[in-house]
Amino acid sequence: MEPSEVIASTRRKPKKRVRLSKPRAQPRSVVPQLEPGAPSDFELMKAIQAADPDALSQLYDRYNGILKALILRVIHNEAEADDLLQEIFMEIWKQAKNFSAQKGKPLGWMVTLARRRAIDGLRKKQAYARAEERLQNEIEQQPDAWVHNATEEEILLSDTRALIRKVIRGLPSAQQQAIDLAFFRGMSQREIAAKTNTPLGTVKTRLELGLKKIYDGLKELRDEL
Amino acid sequence: MNFSEFQNQARLYVIGALEPEEVEEFENARKKFGKKGEEFITKCYALHEAFALSLRPAKASSTIKERLMAMVKAKQQA
């Protein structure tokens, strides 16, 4: 069955779509499924630690789109995002020896690294003021910033993404916005309070409640969380 | 700080949203809860992965991978 048929089928039978509130027979992973026989992320990281460029090439093919999206979400500049993506994969190559499987999964490690570099890059390149202006426009035009990235049709293309987004979209928009500003902009609670003209205590509560709901929601999607 | 409060703070900590004055208190609680606390923090980092996966993947320029692999080879030969 072609992907388009799957989507069409899903549309015709909306009642058969996965519901987060029901217990699952098999726990889901939030990580995209691999082709049969493909090396796991852990195997690729081990090979990179042994200085195998082909492993880095495979890891790049697997995750460049996700990391590019994350970087782009932070710095909002296509060319800078591409440059930073290259720098981040170079850092993955150099820092692979610091990765420990006991402390988490390769994708989580890469995302943490990429986010930190993107936020650092945003500040270092003094693009902050420009991004702030764009952000202000986003907030004014579309407070529910997390939602505007994809249409419903696009969400249907990825079951994993759709499920995660469903958890996030279940939050009140004020909680989404607070988490968005903290995670993707690297803002402190005080900065968020100033940006949104909200009392500091309210920002803290929004972050705490929102993150807890996401964390609890994700528990239904993955066995390891 | 009880463990429930620690869990709330840990989720803020991993996304860098604790204020400086809260970090010290959190670090003290982290020591207090030991392995149990560290395990919870590790789980919280999975939020990073989920936030990234919530975004629609973006297409990178086709030259990026070529440049990256050329840099890697040059570094290996150096």
Tab-separated table of C-alpha atoms in Angstrom:
chain	number	residue	atom	x	y	z
A	1	MET	CA	0.000	0.000	0.000
A	2	GLU	CA	1.362	3.416	-0.982
A	3	PRO	CA	1.762	6.066	1.732
A	4	SER	CA	-0.937	8.168	0.105
A	5	GLU	CA	-3.304	5.226	0.393
A	6	VAL	CA	-2.501	4.906	4.066
A	7	ILE	CA	-3.318	8.575	4.563
A	8	ALA	CA	-6.526	8.273	2.568
A	9	SER	CA	-7.470	5.188	4.525
A	10	THR	CA	-6.782	6.999	7.777
A	11	ARG	CA	-8.960	9.859	6.671
A	12	ARG	CA	-11.824	7.585	5.727
A	13	LYS	CA	-11.669	5.763	9.037
A	14	PRO	CA	-10.749	8.329	11.647
A	15	LYS	CA	-12.101	6.193	14.484
A	16	LYS	CA	-9.350	3.631	13.850
A	17	ARG	CA	-6.510	6.115	14.460
A	18	VAL	CA	-4.269	5.507	17.428
A	19	ARG	CA	-5.509	7.003	20.678
A	20	LEU	CA	-3.016	7.959	23.335
A	21	SER	CA	-5.375	7.367	26.193
A	22	LYS	CA	-5.756	3.653	25.509
A	23	PRO	CA	-3.188	1.149	26.729
A	24	ARG	CA	-1.028	-0.358	24.001
A	25	ALA	CA	-0.274	-4.005	23.500
A	26	GLN	CA	3.303	-3.095	22.522
A	27	PRO	CA	5.095	0.028	23.721
A	28	ARG	CA	5.999	2.463	20.971
A	29	SER	CA	9.311	4.176	20.553
A	30	VAL	CA	9.312	7.854	19.628
A	31	VAL	CA	12.351	7.232	17.419
A	32	PRO	CA	11.741	6.542	13.709
A	33	GLN	CA	11.803	2.855	12.819
A	34	LEU	CA	14.873	1.538	10.985
A	35	GLU	CA	15.043	-0.683	7.935
A	36	PRO	CA	15.538	-4.367	8.794
A	37	GLY	CA	19.237	-5.093	9.110
A	38	ALA	CA	20.223	-1.455	9.416
A	39	PRO	CA	22.739	-0.706	12.192
A	40	SER	CA	21.262	0.755	15.332
A	41	ASP	CA	22.154	4.258	16.453
A	42	PHE	CA	24.264	2.740	19.223
A	43	GLU	CA	26.168	0.655	16.680
A	44	LEU	CA	26.784	3.704	14.540
A	45	MET	CA	28.021	5.682	17.538
A	46	LYS	CA	30.367	2.855	18.460
A	47	ALA	CA	31.732	2.845	14.900
A	48	ILE	CA	32.153	6.621	14.972
A	49	GLN	CA	34.062	6.250	18.227
A	50	ALA	CA	36.315	3.907	16.259
A	51	ALA	CA	36.749	6.675	13.633
A	52	ASP	CA	34.639	5.108	10.891
A	53	PRO	CA	33.536	7.892	8.500
A	54	ASP	CA	30.917	5.664	6.898
A	55	ALA	CA	29.107	5.442	10.230
A	56	LEU	CA	29.001	9.228	10.443
A	57	SER	CA	27.678	9.311	6.891
A	58	GLN	CA	24.863	6.942	7.851
A	59	LEU	CA	24.062	8.865	11.013
A	60	TYR	CA	23.939	12.059	8.944
A	61	ASP	CA	21.537	10.482	6.452
A	62	ARG	CA	19.340	9.288	9.308
A	63	TYR	CA	19.108	12.468	11.349
A	64	ASN	CA	20.156	15.525	9.334
A	65	GLY	CA	16.524	16.441	8.706
A	66	ILE	CA	15.562	16.329	12.377
A	67	LEU	CA	18.622	18.274	13.521
A	68	LYS	CA	18.253	20.819	10.713
A	69	ALA	CA	14.635	21.394	11.752
A	70	LEU	CA	15.718	21.934	15.341
A	71	ILE	CA	18.464	24.398	14.358
A	72	LEU	CA	16.144	26.205	11.995
A	73	ARG	CA	13.553	26.485	14.742
A	74	VAL	CA	16.138	28.279	16.875
A	75	ILE	CA	17.909	30.565	14.402
A	76	HIS	CA	15.366	30.998	11.599
A	77	ASN	CA	17.977	31.333	8.867
A	78	GLU	CA	18.401	28.670	6.189
A	79	ALA	CA	22.032	29.330	5.282
A	80	GLU	CA	23.166	29.691	8.894
A	81	ALA	CA	21.246	26.529	9.784
A	82	ASP	CA	23.075	24.565	7.075
A	83	ASP	CA	26.458	25.844	8.255
A	84	LEU	CA	25.611	25.019	11.840
A	85	LEU	CA	24.362	21.561	10.866
A	86	GLN	CA	27.749	20.845	9.321
A	87	GLU	CA	29.544	22.145	12.418
A	88	ILE	CA	27.345	20.030	14.676
A	89	PHE	CA	28.013	16.807	12.781
A	90	MET	CA	31.718	17.667	12.884
A	91	GLU	CA	31.375	18.085	16.632
A	92	ILE	CA	29.552	14.745	16.826
A	93	TRP	CA	32.557	13.227	15.057
A	94	LYS	CA	35.024	14.884	17.426
A	95	GLN	CA	33.041	14.410	20.627
A	96	ALA	CA	31.772	10.886	19.984
A	97	LYS	CA	34.239	9.561	22.559
A	98	ASN	CA	32.262	11.455	25.203
A	99	PHE	CA	29.015	9.694	24.333
A	100	SER	CA	27.977	7.085	26.869
A	101	ALA	CA	25.154	4.676	26.170
A	102	GLN	CA	24.481	4.530	29.903
A	103	LYS	CA	23.472	8.186	29.916
A	104	GLY	CA	20.925	7.967	27.145
A	105	LYS	CA	20.338	7.404	23.484
A	106	PRO	CA	22.429	8.788	20.611
A	107	LEU	CA	19.606	10.930	19.237
A	108	GLY	CA	18.999	12.551	22.618
A	109	TRP	CA	22.715	13.269	22.929
A	110	MET	CA	22.830	14.757	19.430
A	111	VAL	CA	19.731	16.881	19.991
A	112	THR	CA	21.114	18.220	23.269
A	113	LEU	CA	24.380	19.076	21.524
A	114	ALA	CA	22.629	20.636	18.528
A	115	ARG	CA	20.285	22.699	20.661
A	116	ARG	CA	23.128	24.075	22.741
A	117	ARG	CA	25.146	24.939	19.646
A	118	ALA	CA	22.161	26.524	17.946
A	119	ILE	CA	21.333	28.703	20.939
A	120	ASP	CA	25.016	29.636	21.345
A	121	GLY	CA	25.185	30.398	17.635
A	122	LEU	CA	22.105	32.546	17.858
A	123	ARG	CA	23.690	34.666	20.559
A	124	LYS	CA	27.241	34.734	19.203
A	125	LYS	CA	26.252	35.821	15.744
A	126	GLN	CA	24.245	38.629	17.271
A	127	ALA	CA	21.266	37.522	15.286
A	128	TYR	CA	19.375	37.597	18.530
A	129	ALA	CA	17.855	40.996	17.933
A	130	ARG	CA	16.643	39.999	14.486
A	131	ALA	CA	15.242	36.722	15.782
A	132	GLU	CA	13.568	38.576	18.622
A	133	GLU	CA	11.823	40.790	16.130
A	134	ARG	CA	10.682	37.788	14.117
A	135	LEU	CA	9.613	36.043	17.295
A	136	GLN	CA	7.605	39.050	18.369
A	137	ASN	CA	5.853	38.958	15.019
A	138	GLU	CA	5.166	35.260	15.450
A	139	ILE	CA	3.714	35.772	18.904
A	140	GLU	CA	1.512	38.584	17.710
A	141	GLN	CA	0.374	36.825	14.578
A	142	GLN	CA	0.171	33.262	15.836
A	143	PRO	CA	0.558	32.629	19.551
A	144	ASP	CA	0.362	28.906	19.050
A	145	ALA	CA	3.806	28.854	17.439
A	146	TRP	CA	4.355	25.137	17.799
A	147	VAL	CA	1.357	24.318	15.709
A	148	HIS	CA	2.124	26.448	12.673
A	149	ASN	CA	5.027	24.319	11.481
A	150	ALA	CA	2.913	21.700	9.789
A	151	THR	CA	-0.514	21.221	8.350
A	152	GLU	CA	-2.783	18.396	9.388
A	153	GLU	CA	-1.949	16.635	6.132
A	154	GLU	CA	1.774	16.861	6.852
A	155	ILE	CA	1.255	15.543	10.355
A	156	LEU	CA	-0.444	12.466	8.956
A	157	LEU	CA	2.730	11.669	7.007
A	158	SER	CA	4.515	10.762	10.206
A	159	ASP	CA	2.731	8.751	12.821
A	160	THR	CA	5.522	9.203	15.323
A	161	ARG	CA	5.635	12.951	14.860
A	162	ALA	CA	1.875	13.169	14.910
A	163	LEU	CA	1.683	11.351	18.214
A	164	ILE	CA	4.295	13.566	19.838
A	165	ARG	CA	2.658	16.658	18.467
A	166	LYS	CA	-0.689	15.450	19.710
A	167	VAL	CA	0.729	15.356	23.214
A	168	ILE	CA	2.172	18.848	22.828
A	169	ARG	CA	-0.914	20.247	21.172
A	170	GLY	CA	-3.000	18.983	24.048
A	171	LEU	CA	-1.452	21.666	26.226
A	172	PRO	CA	-3.022	25.092	26.701
A	173	SER	CA	-1.399	27.533	24.270
A	174	ALA	CA	0.199	29.540	27.089
A	175	GLN	CA	2.035	26.419	28.303
A	176	GLN	CA	3.111	25.561	24.753
A	177	GLN	CA	4.437	29.052	24.278
A	178	ALA	CA	6.393	29.041	27.548
A	179	ILE	CA	8.033	25.709	26.684
A	180	ASP	CA	8.684	26.820	23.127
A	181	LEU	CA	10.476	29.948	24.340
A	182	ALA	CA	12.499	28.021	26.921
A	183	PHE	CA	13.490	25.078	24.735
A	184	PHE	CA	13.854	26.565	21.277
A	185	ARG	CA	14.982	30.064	22.287
A	186	GLY	CA	16.959	29.215	25.382
A	187	MET	CA	15.100	31.832	27.391
A	188	SER	CA	15.131	31.898	31.181
A	189	GLN	CA	11.913	32.154	33.171
A	190	ARG	CA	12.559	35.865	33.702
A	191	GLU	CA	13.121	36.430	29.990
A	192	ILE	CA	9.909	34.601	29.169
A	193	ALA	CA	8.048	36.630	31.774
A	194	ALA	CA	9.354	39.853	30.255
A	195	LYS	CA	8.713	38.723	26.700
A	196	THR	CA	5.145	37.651	27.341
A	197	ASN	CA	4.367	40.286	29.968
A	198	THR	CA	3.437	37.553	32.428
A	199	PRO	CA	4.217	37.273	36.165
A	200	LEU	CA	7.301	35.153	36.858
A	201	GLY	CA	5.369	32.741	39.073
A	202	THR	CA	2.859	32.140	36.302
A	203	VAL	CA	5.639	31.364	33.843
A	204	LYS	CA	7.139	28.865	36.276
A	205	THR	CA	3.780	27.187	36.778
A	206	ARG	CA	3.145	27.016	33.043
A	207	LEU	CA	6.527	25.429	32.427
A	208	GLU	CA	6.150	22.928	35.260
A	209	LEU	CA	2.641	21.874	34.297
A	210	GLY	CA	3.374	21.764	30.579
A	211	LEU	CA	6.575	19.752	30.898
A	212	LYS	CA	4.930	17.298	33.295
A	213	LYS	CA	2.040	16.741	30.899
A	214	ILE	CA	4.418	16.166	27.986
A	215	TYR	CA	6.596	13.863	30.056
A	216	ASP	CA	3.585	11.863	31.225
A	217	GLY	CA	2.127	11.806	27.713
A	218	LEU	CA	5.358	10.495	26.254
A	219	LYS	CA	5.377	7.663	28.747
A	220	GLU	CA	2.543	6.199	26.745
A	221	LEU	CA	4.633	6.364	23.591
A	222	ARG	CA	7.823	4.801	24.763
A	223	ASP	CA	8.904	2.020	27.008
A	224	GLU	CA	12.158	3.601	28.095
A	225	LEU	CA	10.869	6.936	29.415
B	1	MET	CA	12.659	19.686	48.538
B	2	ASN	CA	10.736	16.418	48.230
B	3	PHE	CA	11.106	14.090	45.242
B	4	SER	CA	7.995	15.370	43.508
B	5	GLU	CA	9.342	18.923	43.664
B	6	PHE	CA	12.703	17.624	42.491
B	7	GLN	CA	11.017	16.034	39.479
B	8	ASN	CA	9.403	19.349	38.561
B	9	GLN	CA	12.722	21.133	38.899
B	10	ALA	CA	14.543	18.424	36.924
B	11	ARG	CA	12.262	18.908	33.947
B	12	LEU	CA	13.024	22.638	34.025
B	13	TYR	CA	16.731	21.955	34.542
B	14	VAL	CA	17.160	19.829	31.425
B	15	ILE	CA	15.748	22.538	29.192
B	16	GLY	CA	17.882	25.173	30.916
B	17	ALA	CA	14.914	26.987	32.389
B	18	LEU	CA	15.987	27.094	36.034
B	19	GLU	CA	16.935	30.512	37.302
B	20	PRO	CA	20.469	30.798	38.789
B	21	GLU	CA	19.173	30.899	42.364
B	22	GLU	CA	17.158	27.725	41.720
B	23	VAL	CA	20.128	25.836	40.296
B	24	GLU	CA	21.978	25.788	43.614
B	25	GLU	CA	18.950	24.421	45.435
B	26	PHE	CA	18.452	21.866	42.675
B	27	GLU	CA	22.080	20.720	42.837
B	28	ASN	CA	21.737	20.210	46.591
B	29	ALA	CA	18.608	18.133	46.072
B	30	ARG	CA	20.384	16.215	43.322
B	31	LYS	CA	23.052	15.147	45.782
B	32	LYS	CA	20.378	14.269	48.333
B	33	PHE	CA	18.486	11.980	45.951
B	34	GLY	CA	21.651	10.390	44.537
B	35	LYS	CA	21.225	7.611	41.982
B	36	LYS	CA	17.450	7.898	41.980
B	37	GLY	CA	17.744	11.582	41.130
B	38	GLU	CA	20.354	11.003	38.415
B	39	GLU	CA	18.192	8.350	36.786
B	40	PHE	CA	15.256	10.709	36.683
B	41	ILE	CA	17.359	13.496	35.152
B	42	THR	CA	18.574	11.090	32.456
B	43	LYS	CA	14.960	10.244	31.644
B	44	CYS	CA	14.111	13.933	31.431
B	45	TYR	CA	16.707	14.434	28.710
B	46	ALA	CA	14.468	12.302	26.512
B	47	LEU	CA	12.253	15.401	26.353
B	48	HIS	CA	14.923	16.934	24.080
B	49	GLU	CA	14.549	14.060	21.658
B	50	ALA	CA	10.776	14.350	21.675
B	51	PHE	CA	10.789	18.107	21.075
B	52	ALA	CA	13.093	17.649	18.092
B	53	LEU	CA	10.927	14.856	16.711
B	54	SER	CA	7.869	17.057	17.046
B	55	LEU	CA	9.232	19.242	14.245
B	56	ARG	CA	8.810	18.529	10.570
B	57	PRO	CA	12.252	17.454	9.257
B	58	ALA	CA	13.966	20.130	7.185
B	59	LYS	CA	15.975	19.475	4.061
B	60	ALA	CA	19.647	20.317	4.326
B	61	SER	CA	21.634	21.677	1.420
B	62	SER	CA	23.073	18.844	-0.688
B	63	THR	CA	26.584	20.246	-0.329
B	64	ILE	CA	26.627	20.025	3.457
B	65	LYS	CA	27.279	16.309	3.607
B	66	GLU	CA	30.011	16.545	0.963
B	67	ARG	CA	31.736	19.302	2.917
B	68	LEU	CA	31.344	17.406	6.177
B	69	MET	CA	32.828	14.196	4.843
B	70	ALA	CA	35.683	16.092	3.185
B	71	MET	CA	36.465	17.722	6.529
B	72	VAL	CA	36.379	14.357	8.284
B	73	LYS	CA	38.765	12.816	5.751
B	74	ALA	CA	41.087	15.804	5.974
B	75	LYS	CA	41.102	15.522	9.740
B	76	GLN	CA	41.897	11.818	9.559
B	77	GLN	CA	44.796	12.448	7.178
B	78	ALA	CA	46.228	15.281	9.248
